[in-house]
Short mmCIF file of C-alpha atoms in Angstrom, two decimals:
data_model
loop_
_atom_site.label_atom_id
_atom_site.label_comp_id
_atom_site.label_asym_id
_atom_site.label_seq_id
_atom_site.Cartn_x
_atom_site.Cartn_y
_atom_site.Cartn_z
CA GLN A 22 12.06 -1.07 -15.40
CA VAL A 23 10.25 -3.40 -13.04
CA GLN A 24 6.78 -4.19 -14.00
CA LEU A 25 4.21 -6.22 -11.69
CA GLN A 26 0.73 -7.99 -13.12
CA GLU A 27 -1.59 -9.12 -10.84
CA SER A 28 -4.02 -12.66 -12.18
CA GLY A 29 -6.95 -14.36 -10.79
CA PRO A 30 -10.45 -15.44 -10.51
CA ARG A 31 -12.20 -12.29 -10.12
CA LEU A 32 -15.05 -13.75 -8.69
CA VAL A 33 -15.26 -16.35 -5.72
CA LYS A 34 -18.20 -17.66 -3.57
CA PRO A 35 -18.19 -17.02 0.22
CA SER A 36 -16.32 -19.33 2.19
CA GLU A 37 -13.94 -20.49 -0.65
CA THR A 38 -10.66 -19.17 -1.46
CA LEU A 39 -9.34 -16.62 -3.05
CA SER A 40 -5.69 -16.91 -5.12
CA LEU A 41 -3.85 -14.32 -7.35
CA THR A 42 -0.58 -14.73 -8.91
CA CYS A 43 1.66 -11.46 -9.15
CA ASN A 44 3.98 -11.70 -12.35
CA VAL A 45 6.93 -10.08 -11.62
CA SER A 46 9.09 -8.73 -15.18
CA GLY A 47 12.13 -6.32 -15.89
CA GLY A 48 14.02 -7.86 -13.34
CA SER A 49 14.39 -10.65 -10.36
CA ILE A 50 12.39 -11.39 -7.72
CA ASP A 51 15.58 -12.58 -5.72
CA ILE A 52 16.53 -10.67 -2.62
CA PHE A 53 13.70 -8.34 -2.03
CA HIS A 54 10.10 -8.91 -0.01
CA TRP A 55 7.05 -8.65 -2.06
CA SER A 56 3.73 -7.47 0.00
CA TRP A 57 0.43 -7.65 -1.37
CA ILE A 58 -2.32 -4.88 -0.16
CA ARG A 59 -5.70 -4.55 -0.72
CA LEU A 60 -8.25 -1.66 -1.03
CA GLY A 61 -11.88 -2.60 -0.02
CA ALA A 62 -14.67 -0.81 -1.38
CA GLY A 63 -15.29 2.38 0.91
CA LYS A 64 -12.64 1.84 3.11
CA GLY A 65 -8.53 2.67 3.10
CA LEU A 66 -5.48 0.46 2.10
CA GLU A 67 -4.58 -2.51 4.11
CA TRP A 68 -1.64 -4.57 4.21
CA ILE A 69 -1.94 -8.09 3.65
CA GLY A 70 1.50 -9.31 4.55
CA ASN A 71 4.78 -9.98 2.51
CA ILE A 72 7.03 -12.77 1.85
CA HIS A 73 10.68 -12.72 1.10
CA SER A 74 12.12 -14.43 -2.05
CA GLY A 75 13.87 -17.00 0.24
CA GLY A 76 10.16 -18.01 1.69
CA ARG A 77 10.21 -16.46 5.10
CA TYR A 78 7.29 -14.04 5.35
CA THR A 79 5.33 -11.92 7.73
CA TYR A 80 1.48 -11.60 7.46
CA ASN A 81 -0.87 -8.86 8.86
CA PRO A 82 -2.30 -10.62 12.28
CA SER A 83 -5.69 -9.40 11.70
CA LEU A 84 -5.62 -11.55 8.68
CA ASN A 85 -2.83 -13.93 10.05
CA ARG A 86 -4.80 -17.46 9.93
CA ARG A 87 -6.39 -17.04 6.90
CA VAL A 88 -3.74 -16.43 4.63
CA THR A 89 -0.81 -17.99 2.92
CA MET A 90 1.77 -16.53 0.58
CA SER A 91 4.42 -18.60 -1.96
CA VAL A 92 7.02 -17.65 -4.51
CA ASP A 93 8.27 -19.40 -7.30
CA THR A 94 11.70 -17.88 -8.11
CA SER A 95 11.61 -20.06 -11.59
CA LYS A 96 8.76 -18.28 -12.57
CA ASN A 97 9.54 -15.07 -11.05
CA GLN A 98 5.71 -14.80 -9.48
CA VAL A 99 4.65 -14.24 -6.06
CA SER A 100 1.19 -15.71 -4.95
CA LEU A 101 -1.67 -15.16 -2.18
CA ILE A 102 -4.21 -17.52 -1.08
CA LEU A 103 -7.18 -15.88 1.23
CA HIS A 104 -9.22 -19.02 2.72
CA SER A 105 -12.48 -18.99 3.90
CA VAL A 106 -13.56 -15.41 2.31
CA ILE A 107 -16.47 -13.29 3.44
CA GLY A 108 -18.33 -10.16 1.30
CA ALA A 109 -15.63 -7.96 3.42
CA ASP A 110 -12.84 -9.30 1.66
CA THR A 111 -14.07 -7.77 -1.83
CA ALA A 112 -11.23 -5.46 -2.65
CA VAL A 113 -8.80 -4.20 -5.34
CA TYR A 114 -5.68 -6.44 -4.26
CA TYR A 115 -2.20 -5.29 -5.54
CA CYS A 116 1.08 -6.22 -5.17
CA ALA A 117 4.09 -4.69 -4.79
CA ARG A 118 7.70 -4.55 -4.00
CA ASP A 119 8.74 -4.08 -0.65
CA GLU A 120 12.01 -2.13 0.04
CA GLY A 121 11.35 -2.44 3.80
CA GLY A 122 11.89 1.19 5.77
CA GLY A 123 11.65 2.73 1.97
CA GLY A 124 7.89 1.30 1.50
CA TRP A 125 6.72 0.60 -1.87
CA LEU A 126 7.43 2.37 -5.48
CA TYR A 127 6.60 -0.59 -7.76
CA TRP A 128 2.94 -1.96 -7.68
CA GLY A 129 0.84 -3.95 -9.83
CA GLN A 130 -1.99 -2.51 -11.43
CA GLY A 131 -4.50 -4.29 -9.18
CA ILE A 132 -7.17 -6.81 -9.53
CA LEU A 133 -10.40 -6.56 -8.56
CA VAL A 134 -11.89 -9.88 -6.57
CA THR A 135 -15.80 -9.55 -5.65
CA VAL A 136 -16.73 -12.35 -3.00
CA SER A 137 -20.28 -13.24 -4.04
CA SER A 138 -22.59 -16.43 -4.68
CA GLN B 248 -2.03 2.25 14.89
CA MET B 249 -1.89 5.20 12.80
CA THR B 250 -4.09 7.82 13.05
CA GLN B 251 -4.47 10.31 10.12
CA SER B 252 -6.16 13.33 9.68
CA PRO B 253 -8.73 14.97 8.25
CA SER B 254 -10.22 12.04 6.68
CA SER B 255 -11.59 14.46 3.95
CA LEU B 256 -10.98 18.31 3.01
CA SER B 257 -12.11 20.67 0.41
CA ALA B 258 -9.32 23.28 -0.91
CA SER B 259 -8.91 25.01 -4.23
CA VAL B 260 -6.29 25.38 -6.70
CA GLY B 261 -3.12 27.20 -5.25
CA ASP B 262 -4.15 26.32 -1.50
CA ARG B 263 -1.51 24.97 1.01
CA VAL B 264 -2.79 21.56 2.52
CA THR B 265 -1.25 19.79 5.32
CA ILE B 266 -2.24 16.12 6.07
CA THR B 267 -1.33 14.84 9.84
CA CYS B 268 -0.46 11.52 10.91
CA ARG B 269 -0.05 9.98 14.53
CA ALA B 270 1.61 6.97 15.18
CA SER B 271 0.59 4.87 18.31
CA GLN B 272 3.94 4.61 18.98
CA ASP B 273 7.84 5.50 18.12
CA ILE B 274 8.54 4.65 14.61
CA GLY B 275 11.50 6.85 13.99
CA ASP B 276 11.13 7.83 10.45
CA ASP B 277 9.95 4.42 9.06
CA LEU B 278 6.80 6.54 7.58
CA GLY B 279 5.85 7.02 3.72
CA TRP B 280 3.10 8.88 2.00
CA TYR B 281 0.98 7.89 -0.63
CA GLN B 282 -1.22 9.10 -3.50
CA GLN B 283 -4.19 7.27 -4.63
CA LYS B 284 -6.28 8.36 -7.73
CA PRO B 285 -9.47 6.34 -8.90
CA GLY B 286 -8.64 3.35 -10.71
CA LYS B 287 -4.81 3.78 -10.32
CA ALA B 288 -2.33 1.90 -7.94
CA PRO B 289 -0.92 3.88 -5.28
CA ARG B 290 2.23 6.27 -5.71
CA ARG B 291 4.98 6.72 -3.48
CA LEU B 292 5.54 10.45 -2.78
CA ILE B 293 7.99 10.24 0.45
CA TYR B 294 9.73 7.56 1.93
CA LYS B 295 11.71 7.85 5.28
CA ALA B 296 9.50 10.33 6.35
CA SER B 297 10.69 13.38 4.52
CA SER B 298 12.59 11.65 1.51
CA LEU B 299 11.00 13.15 -1.56
CA GLN B 300 10.61 10.35 -4.44
CA SER B 301 12.20 10.78 -7.45
CA GLY B 302 9.88 12.58 -10.23
CA VAL B 303 7.74 13.66 -7.40
CA PRO B 304 7.18 17.50 -7.71
CA SER B 305 8.83 19.46 -5.12
CA ARG B 306 5.36 21.05 -3.75
CA PHE B 307 5.02 18.07 -2.13
CA SER B 308 6.75 17.64 1.38
CA GLY B 309 7.11 15.50 4.35
CA THR B 310 8.64 15.95 7.95
CA GLY B 311 8.32 14.56 11.49
CA PHE B 312 10.06 11.50 13.21
CA GLY B 313 9.11 9.41 15.83
CA SER B 314 5.04 9.93 16.45
CA GLU B 315 3.93 12.81 14.77
CA PHE B 316 4.20 13.41 10.52
CA THR B 317 3.07 15.77 8.23
CA LEU B 318 2.57 15.82 4.75
CA THR B 319 2.30 19.41 3.11
CA ILE B 320 1.16 20.65 -0.45
CA SER B 321 2.72 23.69 -0.73
CA SER B 322 0.49 25.06 -3.63
CA LEU B 323 -2.23 23.05 -4.66
CA GLN B 324 -2.76 21.79 -8.57
CA THR B 325 -5.46 20.32 -10.31
CA GLU B 326 -3.51 16.58 -10.55
CA ASP B 327 -3.47 16.65 -6.69
CA PHE B 328 -7.03 16.05 -5.97
CA ALA B 329 -6.85 12.77 -5.03
CA SER B 330 -6.72 10.67 -1.49
CA TYR B 331 -3.66 10.40 0.31
CA TYR B 332 -2.11 7.49 3.09
CA CYS B 333 0.35 7.76 5.58
CA VAL B 334 1.65 4.15 6.24
CA GLN B 335 4.66 3.22 9.08
CA HIS B 336 7.24 0.35 8.26
CA ARG B 337 8.55 -0.12 11.72
CA PHE B 338 5.89 -2.72 12.89
CA TYR B 339 4.20 -4.83 10.41
CA ARG B 340 2.95 -2.32 7.93
CA THR B 341 0.29 -0.12 8.55
CA PHE B 342 -1.55 2.37 6.83
CA GLY B 343 -3.66 5.53 8.19
CA GLN B 344 -7.17 5.96 7.38
CA GLY B 345 -6.79 8.15 4.92
CA THR B 346 -7.57 12.07 3.52
CA ARG B 347 -9.57 12.43 0.57
CA VAL B 348 -8.61 15.99 -1.11
CA GLU B 349 -11.37 17.49 -3.04
CA VAL B 350 -12.77 20.56 -4.66
#
């Protein structure tokens, strides 16, 4: 059974950098795409972007300038960096295995990140 | 862009519930429906517009192709009170605004 677990700092100051890691167990990250998705307070779900195990990525155009994703196949991990955060970036961040037109079956439990000074 | 309606609805156990999503352009059948409960990750209910995810009760069904899509819950159960989202996978990935199903 594939399991995903997000980790990282839960409090980030405005203008600083949010950095999260998704550890994948129960299966290899090879051949799949991996998405980051967030749920903001009082908001709906927002797709941040995805990255293939080979390194090819696609970001949401609304966040493109601030997002960087990477993969570490040796550690079976996917990472998200969001630069220059603001209060509106406060959200629960999820990683999920992206099956293209099939969507996401496997999700992490999510991690709440608060942007505040 | 995905336009989902209604944003919320009140219903009772046993009711038939319908949620609609409209895409701003043709997305074929690259649409999914997700259920989310507070503090939990989203759960895939429907993929490819009408395929029921294994383990999801048959009271959930999805229809549509192109730009108009519908999620139907044929007989609402207590555990179905949650938020529901459509998402298109054809051009990047875009979620609808969500529908909160309340008592």
